[in-house]
PDB file of C-alpha atoms in Angstrom:
ATOM      1  CA  MET R   1      26.218  20.367-102.820  1.00 96.00           C
ATOM      2  CA  LEU R   2      21.987  19.496-102.015  1.00 97.00           C
ATOM      3  CA  LEU R   3      19.924  20.481 -98.959  1.00 98.00           C
ATOM      4  CA  ALA R   4      17.746  17.690 -98.028  1.00 98.00           C
ATOM      5  CA  ILE R   5      14.712  17.938 -96.400  1.00 97.00           C
ATOM      6  CA  ASP R   6      12.015  14.749 -95.219  1.00 96.00           C
ATOM      7  CA  THR R   7       9.455  15.381 -92.385  1.00 95.00           C
ATOM      8  CA  SER R   8       7.124  12.889 -93.605  1.00 93.00           C
ATOM      9  CA  SER R   9       6.453  11.233 -90.484  1.00 91.00           C
ATOM     10  CA  LEU R  10       7.518  11.704 -87.030  1.00 89.00           C
ATOM     11  CA  VAL R  11      10.981  12.375 -87.310  1.00 92.00           C
ATOM     12  CA  LEU R  12      12.423  15.511 -88.633  1.00 94.00           C
ATOM     13  CA  SER R  13      15.367  15.273 -90.516  1.00 96.00           C
ATOM     14  CA  CYS R  14      17.221  17.170 -92.452  1.00 97.00           C
ATOM     15  CA  ALA R  15      20.949  16.773 -94.951  1.00 98.00           C
ATOM     16  CA  LEU R  16      24.028  17.958 -96.893  1.00 98.00           C
ATOM     17  CA  ALA R  17      25.428  16.238 -99.129  1.00 98.00           C
ATOM     18  CA  GLU R  18      27.544  16.145-102.266  1.00 96.00           C
ATOM     19  CA  LYS R  19      27.067  13.235-104.701  1.00 91.00           C
ATOM     20  CA  ASP R  20      29.162  10.430-102.665  1.00 91.00           C
ATOM     21  CA  ARG R  21      29.561  12.392 -99.804  1.00 96.00           C
ATOM     22  CA  LEU R  22      27.407  13.267 -96.824  1.00 97.00           C
ATOM     23  CA  VAL R  23      28.853  16.265 -95.373  1.00 97.00           C
ATOM     24  CA  ALA R  24      26.073  16.265 -92.561  1.00 97.00           C
ATOM     25  CA  GLU R  25      23.312  15.229 -91.187  1.00 97.00           C
ATOM     26  CA  TRP R  26      20.371  15.807 -88.382  1.00 94.00           C
ATOM     27  CA  THR R  27      18.012  13.427 -87.550  1.00 93.00           C
ATOM     28  CA  VAL R  28      15.037  14.414 -83.961  1.00 90.00           C
ATOM     29  CA  GLN R  29      11.938  12.263 -83.181  1.00 83.00           C
ATOM     30  CA  LYS R  30      10.911  14.307 -80.343  1.00 72.00           C
ATOM     31  CA  ARG R  31       7.090  14.910 -81.123  1.00 65.00           C
ATOM     32  CA  LEU R  32       7.189  18.597 -81.670  1.00 59.00           C
ATOM     33  CA  THR R  33       5.835  19.819 -84.846  1.00 74.00           C
ATOM     34  CA  HIS R  34       7.850  20.180 -87.778  1.00 83.00           C
ATOM     35  CA  SER R  35       6.862  23.771 -88.184  1.00 81.00           C
ATOM     36  CA  GLU R  36       8.789  24.179 -84.867  1.00 80.00           C
ATOM     37  CA  GLN R  37      11.859  23.211 -85.553  1.00 87.00           C
ATOM     38  CA  LEU R  38      12.328  22.243 -89.202  1.00 93.00           C
ATOM     39  CA  ILE R  39      13.992  26.216 -90.105  1.00 93.00           C
ATOM     40  CA  PRO R  40      16.163  26.539 -87.227  1.00 93.00           C
ATOM     41  CA  HIS R  41      17.435  22.871 -87.563  1.00 93.00           C
ATOM     42  CA  LEU R  42      18.281  23.315 -91.253  1.00 96.00           C
ATOM     43  CA  ASP R  43      19.878  26.744 -89.950  1.00 96.00           C
ATOM     44  CA  ALA R  44      22.069  25.278 -87.126  1.00 96.00           C
ATOM     45  CA  MET R  45      22.808  22.600 -89.115  1.00 97.00           C
ATOM     46  CA  MET R  46      24.452  24.150 -91.927  1.00 97.00           C
ATOM     47  CA  LYS R  47      26.058  26.418 -89.228  1.00 97.00           C
ATOM     48  CA  GLU R  48      27.714  23.881 -88.234  1.00 96.00           C
ATOM     49  CA  ALA R  49      28.436  22.106 -91.030  1.00 97.00           C
ATOM     50  CA  GLY R  50      29.621  25.190 -92.474  1.00 97.00           C
ATOM     51  CA  VAL R  51      27.568  26.106 -95.410  1.00 97.00           C
ATOM     52  CA  SER R  52      26.025  28.998 -96.316  1.00 97.00           C
ATOM     53  CA  LYS R  53      23.149  29.178 -98.804  1.00 95.00           C
ATOM     54  CA  GLU R  54      25.204  29.908-101.752  1.00 96.00           C
ATOM     55  CA  ASP R  55      27.393  26.574-101.790  1.00 97.00           C
ATOM     56  CA  ILE R  56      23.393  24.551-102.341  1.00 98.00           C
ATOM     57  CA  THR R  57      22.658  23.559-105.837  1.00 97.00           C
ATOM     58  CA  ALA R  58      19.737  21.878-105.649  1.00 97.00           C
ATOM     59  CA  ILE R  59      17.060  21.084-102.795  1.00 98.00           C
ATOM     60  CA  ALA R  60      15.772  17.353-102.089  1.00 98.00           C
ATOM     61  CA  VAL R  61      12.308  16.790-100.147  1.00 98.00           C
ATOM     62  CA  SER R  62      10.323  13.571 -99.690  1.00 97.00           C
ATOM     63  CA  ILE R  63       7.158  14.381-101.439  1.00 97.00           C
ATOM     64  CA  GLY R  64       5.248  11.315 -99.467  1.00 94.00           C
ATOM     65  CA  PRO R  65       3.558   8.997 -98.592  1.00 96.00           C
ATOM     66  CA  GLY R  66       2.929   9.852 -95.325  1.00 92.00           C
ATOM     67  CA  SER R  67       1.480  12.460 -93.262  1.00 90.00           C
ATOM     68  CA  PHE R  68      -0.661  15.042 -94.465  1.00 90.00           C
ATOM     69  CA  THR R  69       0.665  17.779 -91.924  1.00 91.00           C
ATOM     70  CA  GLY R  70       4.521  16.646 -92.606  1.00 92.00           C
ATOM     71  CA  LEU R  71       4.526  16.115 -96.030  1.00 94.00           C
ATOM     72  CA  ARG R  72       2.923  19.864 -96.479  1.00 94.00           C
ATOM     73  CA  ILE R  73       5.605  21.480 -94.207  1.00 94.00           C
ATOM     74  CA  GLY R  74       8.318  20.200 -95.208  1.00 95.00           C
ATOM     75  CA  LEU R  75       7.441  21.102 -99.418  1.00 96.00           C
ATOM     76  CA  ALA R  76       6.627  24.346 -98.573  1.00 95.00           C
ATOM     77  CA  THR R  77      10.012  25.051 -96.831  1.00 96.00           C
ATOM     78  CA  ALA R  78      11.003  23.221 -99.547  1.00 97.00           C
ATOM     79  CA  LYS R  79      10.129  24.943-102.284  1.00 96.00           C
ATOM     80  CA  MET R  80      10.354  28.759-101.067  1.00 94.00           C
ATOM     81  CA  ALA R  81      14.149  28.015-100.571  1.00 95.00           C
ATOM     82  CA  ALA R  82      14.197  26.753-103.812  1.00 96.00           C
ATOM     83  CA  TYR R  83      12.889  29.809-105.304  1.00 93.00           C
ATOM     84  CA  ILE R  84      14.541  32.256-102.600  1.00 94.00           C
ATOM     85  CA  TRP R  85      18.071  30.864-103.985  1.00 95.00           C
ATOM     86  CA  LYS R  86      17.409  30.324-107.313  1.00 95.00           C
ATOM     87  CA  VAL R  87      18.647  26.257-107.550  1.00 97.00           C
ATOM     88  CA  PRO R  88      16.087  23.198-108.554  1.00 97.00           C
ATOM     89  CA  ILE R  89      14.169  21.171-106.121  1.00 98.00           C
ATOM     90  CA  VAL R  90      13.899  17.321-106.649  1.00 98.00           C
ATOM     91  CA  GLY R  91      10.984  15.519-105.307  1.00 98.00           C
ATOM     92  CA  VAL R  92      12.019  12.479-103.608  1.00 98.00           C
ATOM     93  CA  ASP R  93       9.270   9.179-102.953  1.00 97.00           C
ATOM     94  CA  THR R  94       9.349   8.765 -99.523  1.00 97.00           C
ATOM     95  CA  LEU R  95       9.363   4.975-100.049  1.00 98.00           C
ATOM     96  CA  GLU R  96      11.743   5.209-102.361  1.00 98.00           C
ATOM     97  CA  SER R  97      14.272   7.457-100.056  1.00 98.00           C
ATOM     98  CA  LEU R  98      12.948   4.373 -96.619  1.00 98.00           C
ATOM     99  CA  ALA R  99      14.028   1.790 -98.644  1.00 98.00           C
ATOM    100  CA  ARG R 100      18.139   3.247 -99.921  1.00 98.00           C
ATOM    101  CA  ASN R 101      18.404   3.275 -95.947  1.00 97.00           C
ATOM    102  CA  MET R 102      19.442  -0.879 -96.650  1.00 97.00           C
ATOM    103  CA  GLU R 103      20.605   0.245-100.596  1.00 96.00           C
ATOM    104  CA  GLY R 104      22.659  -3.302-100.815  1.00 94.00           C
ATOM    105  CA  ALA R 105      21.566  -5.107 -97.856  1.00 97.00           C
ATOM    106  CA  GLU R 106      21.779  -7.876-100.678  1.00 97.00           C
ATOM    107  CA  ALA R 107      17.447  -8.432 -99.760  1.00 98.00           C
ATOM    108  CA  PHE R 108      13.783  -6.754-101.038  1.00 98.00           C
ATOM    109  CA  ILE R 109      13.304  -3.991 -98.598  1.00 98.00           C
ATOM    110  CA  LEU R 110       9.772  -3.668 -97.561  1.00 98.00           C
ATOM    111  CA  PRO R 111       9.016  -0.257 -96.079  1.00 98.00           C
ATOM    112  CA  LEU R 112       6.673   0.858 -94.151  1.00 98.00           C
ATOM    113  CA  GLU R 113       4.278   4.201 -93.098  1.00 95.00           C
ATOM    114  CA  ASP R 114       0.780   4.179 -91.468  1.00 93.00           C
ATOM    115  CA  ALA R 115      -2.016   5.002 -93.649  1.00 92.00           C
ATOM    116  CA  GLN R 116      -4.258   5.683 -90.782  1.00 86.00           C
ATOM    117  CA  ARG R 117      -7.749   3.110 -90.592  1.00 83.00           C
ATOM    118  CA  GLY R 118      -5.790  -0.143 -89.998  1.00 84.00           C
ATOM    119  CA  HIS R 119      -3.721   0.411 -93.191  1.00 94.00           C
ATOM    120  CA  VAL R 120       0.050   0.642 -94.371  1.00 96.00           C
ATOM    121  CA  TYR R 121       1.866   2.681 -97.075  1.00 97.00           C
ATOM    122  CA  ALA R 122       3.969   0.033 -98.405  1.00 97.00           C
ATOM    123  CA  ALA R 123       6.327  -0.771-101.555  1.00 98.00           C
ATOM    124  CA  LEU R 124       9.165  -3.205-102.478  1.00 98.00           C
ATOM    125  CA  TYR R 125      12.497  -2.577-103.568  1.00 98.00           C
ATOM    126  CA  GLY R 126      15.199  -4.544-104.493  1.00 97.00           C
ATOM    127  CA  ALA R 127      18.375  -3.656-103.054  1.00 97.00           C
ATOM    128  CA  PHE R 128      21.494  -6.250-104.066  1.00 96.00           C
ATOM    129  CA  ASP R 129      23.768  -5.737-106.765  1.00 94.00           C
ATOM    130  CA  GLU R 130      21.418  -2.729-108.025  1.00 96.00           C
ATOM    131  CA  PHE R 131      18.517  -0.796-106.674  1.00 97.00           C
ATOM    132  CA  TRP R 132      14.844  -1.351-108.144  1.00 97.00           C
ATOM    133  CA  LYS R 133      11.424  -0.704-107.505  1.00 97.00           C
ATOM    134  CA  GLU R 134       9.974  -4.282-107.307  1.00 97.00           C
ATOM    135  CA  ALA R 135       6.237  -3.969-106.452  1.00 96.00           C
ATOM    136  CA  PRO R 136       4.323  -0.452-106.642  1.00 95.00           C
ATOM    137  CA  GLU R 137       3.340   1.375-103.798  1.00 95.00           C
ATOM    138  CA  GLU R 138       0.007   1.167-102.450  1.00 94.00           C
ATOM    139  CA  ALA R 139      -2.484   1.453 -99.540  1.00 95.00           C
ATOM    140  CA  ALA R 140      -3.637  -1.608 -97.553  1.00 96.00           C
ATOM    141  CA  PRO R 141      -3.680  -4.405 -94.782  1.00 97.00           C
ATOM    142  CA  ILE R 142      -0.436  -5.178 -93.177  1.00 97.00           C
ATOM    143  CA  ASP R 143      -1.768  -8.754 -93.448  1.00 97.00           C
ATOM    144  CA  ASP R 144      -1.922  -8.070 -97.514  1.00 97.00           C
ATOM    145  CA  VAL R 145       1.278  -6.268 -97.292  1.00 98.00           C
ATOM    146  CA  ILE R 146       3.411  -9.720 -96.252  1.00 98.00           C
ATOM    147  CA  ALA R 147       2.113 -12.066 -98.134  1.00 97.00           C
ATOM    148  CA  ALA R 148       2.577  -9.971-101.573  1.00 97.00           C
ATOM    149  CA  ALA R 149       6.337  -9.063-100.179  1.00 97.00           C
ATOM    150  CA  LEU R 150       7.060 -12.971 -99.376  1.00 97.00           C
ATOM    151  CA  ARG R 151       6.003 -14.101-102.926  1.00 96.00           C
ATOM    152  CA  HIS R 152       8.755 -12.012-104.465  1.00 94.00           C
ATOM    153  CA  GLY R 153      10.851 -15.053-102.641  1.00 89.00           C
ATOM    154  CA  GLY R 154      14.279 -14.066-101.072  1.00 88.00           C
ATOM    155  CA  PRO R 155      14.716 -12.308 -97.708  1.00 97.00           C
ATOM    156  CA  VAL R 156      12.829  -9.228 -97.371  1.00 98.00           C
ATOM    157  CA  ILE R 157      13.823  -6.663 -94.757  1.00 98.00           C
ATOM    158  CA  ALA R 158      11.283  -3.648 -93.353  1.00 98.00           C
ATOM    159  CA  VAL R 159      11.820  -0.395 -92.974  1.00 98.00           C
ATOM    160  CA  GLY R 160       9.703   2.516 -91.354  1.00 96.00           C
ATOM    161  CA  GLU R 161       7.507   3.651 -88.951  1.00 93.00           C
ATOM    162  CA  CYS R 162       4.622   0.640 -88.937  1.00 96.00           C
ATOM    163  CA  ALA R 163       8.177  -1.828 -89.080  1.00 97.00           C
ATOM    164  CA  ASP R 164       8.239  -0.755 -85.656  1.00 94.00           C
ATOM    165  CA  THR R 165       4.524  -1.154 -84.758  1.00 95.00           C
ATOM    166  CA  TYR R 166       4.000  -4.248 -86.655  1.00 97.00           C
ATOM    167  CA  LYS R 167       7.227  -6.003 -86.229  1.00 97.00           C
ATOM    168  CA  GLU R 168       6.113  -9.060 -83.933  1.00 97.00           C
ATOM    169  CA  LYS R 169       3.447  -9.957 -87.273  1.00 97.00           C
ATOM    170  CA  LEU R 170       6.498  -8.976 -89.665  1.00 98.00           C
ATOM    171  CA  VAL R 171       9.170 -11.310 -87.627  1.00 98.00           C
ATOM    172  CA  SER R 172       6.791 -14.106 -87.391  1.00 97.00           C
ATOM    173  CA  ALA R 173       6.070 -14.047 -90.783  1.00 97.00           C
ATOM    174  CA  GLY R 174       9.942 -14.463 -91.414  1.00 97.00           C
ATOM    175  CA  ILE R 175      10.298 -10.534 -92.544  1.00 98.00           C
ATOM    176  CA  ARG R 176      13.376  -8.870 -91.214  1.00 98.00           C
ATOM    177  CA  VAL R 177      12.723  -5.875 -89.476  1.00 98.00           C
ATOM    178  CA  ALA R 178      15.842  -3.337 -89.718  1.00 98.00           C
ATOM    179  CA  ALA R 179      18.270  -1.682 -86.540  1.00 95.00           C
ATOM    180  CA  PRO R 180      16.666   1.250 -85.709  1.00 92.00           C
ATOM    181  CA  HIS R 181      18.892   3.279 -87.297  1.00 90.00           C
ATOM    182  CA  SER R 182      17.920   2.149 -90.823  1.00 94.00           C
ATOM    183  CA  ARG R 183      14.491   1.509 -89.300  1.00 93.00           C
ATOM    184  CA  LEU R 184      13.151   5.961 -89.837  1.00 90.00           C
ATOM    185  CA  ALA R 185      13.444   8.690 -91.917  1.00 94.00           C
ATOM    186  CA  ARG R 186      16.791   9.846 -92.651  1.00 96.00           C
ATOM    187  CA  ALA R 187      17.453  12.703 -94.837  1.00 97.00           C
ATOM    188  CA  GLY R 188      20.134  11.239 -96.417  1.00 97.00           C
ATOM    189  CA  SER R 189      18.708   8.856 -97.675  1.00 97.00           C
ATOM    190  CA  VAL R 190      16.330  11.425 -99.426  1.00 98.00           C
ATOM    191  CA  ALA R 191      19.511  12.966-100.650  1.00 98.00           C
ATOM    192  CA  ARG R 192      21.284   9.749-101.843  1.00 97.00           C
ATOM    193  CA  ALA R 193      17.576   9.500-104.474  1.00 97.00           C
ATOM    194  CA  ALA R 194      17.778  12.737-105.218  1.00 98.00           C
ATOM    195  CA  TRP R 195      20.791  12.477-106.903  1.00 96.00           C
ATOM    196  CA  ALA R 196      19.477   9.606-108.757  1.00 95.00           C
ATOM    197  CA  ARG R 197      16.770  11.232-110.324  1.00 96.00           C
ATOM    198  CA  LEU R 198      19.603  14.610-110.927  1.00 96.00           C
ATOM    199  CA  GLU R 199      22.546  12.244-112.771  1.00 95.00           C
ATOM    200  CA  LYS R 200      19.510  12.048-115.289  1.00 95.00           C
ATOM    201  CA  GLY R 201      18.421  15.084-115.799  1.00 96.00           C
ATOM    202  CA  GLU R 202      15.572  15.454-113.490  1.00 96.00           C
ATOM    203  CA  LYS R 203      14.093  17.758-111.266  1.00 96.00           C
ATOM    204  CA  ASP R 204      10.983  19.293-110.615  1.00 96.00           C
ATOM    205  CA  ASP R 205       9.321  22.461-111.188  1.00 92.00           C
ATOM    206  CA  PRO R 206       8.661  24.345-107.767  1.00 89.00           C
ATOM    207  CA  LEU R 207       5.528  25.503-108.462  1.00 88.00           C
ATOM    208  CA  SER R 208       3.612  22.559-109.651  1.00 91.00           C
ATOM    209  CA  LEU R 209       5.663  19.510-107.308  1.00 95.00           C
ATOM    210  CA  LEU R 210       2.703  18.068-105.162  1.00 94.00           C
ATOM    211  CA  PRO R 211       2.606  15.811-101.976  1.00 94.00           C
ATOM    212  CA  ASN R 212       1.649  12.045-103.216  1.00 93.00           C
ATOM    213  CA  TYR R 213      -0.786  11.489-100.629  1.00 91.00           C
ATOM    214  CA  ILE R 214      -1.090   8.093-102.387  1.00 84.00           C
ATOM    215  CA  ARG R 215      -5.070   8.177-100.189  1.00 66.00           C
ATOM    216  CA  ARG R 216      -7.552  11.060 -98.972  1.00 57.00           C
ATOM    217  CA  SER R 217      -7.099  12.706 -95.482  1.00 51.00           C
ATOM    218  CA  GLU R 218      -9.543  11.878 -92.833  1.00 51.00           C
ATOM    219  CA  ALA R 219     -10.654  15.321 -92.803  1.00 46.00           C
ATOM    220  CA  GLU R 220     -11.363  15.098 -96.067  1.00 48.00           C
ATOM    221  CA  VAL R 221     -13.451  11.609 -96.175  1.00 47.00           C
ATOM    222  CA  LEU R 222     -15.480  13.472 -92.912  1.00 49.00           C
ATOM    223  CA  TRP R 223     -16.554  16.115 -94.889  1.00 44.00           C
ATOM    224  CA  GLU R 224     -17.465  14.692 -97.654  1.00 52.00           C
ATOM    225  CA  LYS R 225     -19.399  11.395 -95.501  1.00 56.00           C
ATOM    226  CA  LEU R 226     -20.857  14.870 -93.764  1.00 63.00           C
ATOM    227  CA  HIS R 227     -22.096  16.713 -96.810  1.00 57.00           C
ATOM    228  CA  GLY R 228     -23.125  13.719 -98.446  1.00 64.00           C
ATOM    229  CA  LYS R 229     -20.402  12.925-101.188  1.00 58.00           C
ATOM    230  CA  SER R 230     -18.988   9.967-102.059  1.00 51.00           C
TER     231      SER R 230
END
């Protein structure tokens, strides 16, 4: 039994999953801070599903890119639980887990998350008979991301928070936008990606696992500007 957590965006999602079965998934978008919600959310879900901490054999967590604060909250919680429960931890790329919402769609999947300053975090995944990473993650202007995705040919489906933000632009370029229930972060997809890693014998060290920010935060950029550093 795997416990999965995603706090990479405004959405808070957690799930319980076996290798080929989603046991429970709770997903909430209430614009409350994840620090207020996460532990009560996990406790309630496990209680309702009849799952105890002794049943958990691994913990999966979305490690970014995404909200700097959200990622830190989710990762700190996952690390603490993995250490206390003495189970492996598996870090999952946020963009991959978003793309796995549409696994088997017979299309290229374009996950889009807000990178601030007019940029988006993006990657491109193939979701045909097999699932693979077609283009690496980046932080870039939305117009550049759209142009790059279309060069791969085939149908493209956008997921993620910025699929909402830039829906009109995406649709006018010929890119489909996923349905609302497939668009936003889901811990069930984090679990799916984590099982793929575990089957390869991959796991992470809870002491050294870090968020994948891709780019520096606004606060870091401002601090360096004020202190004359580049």
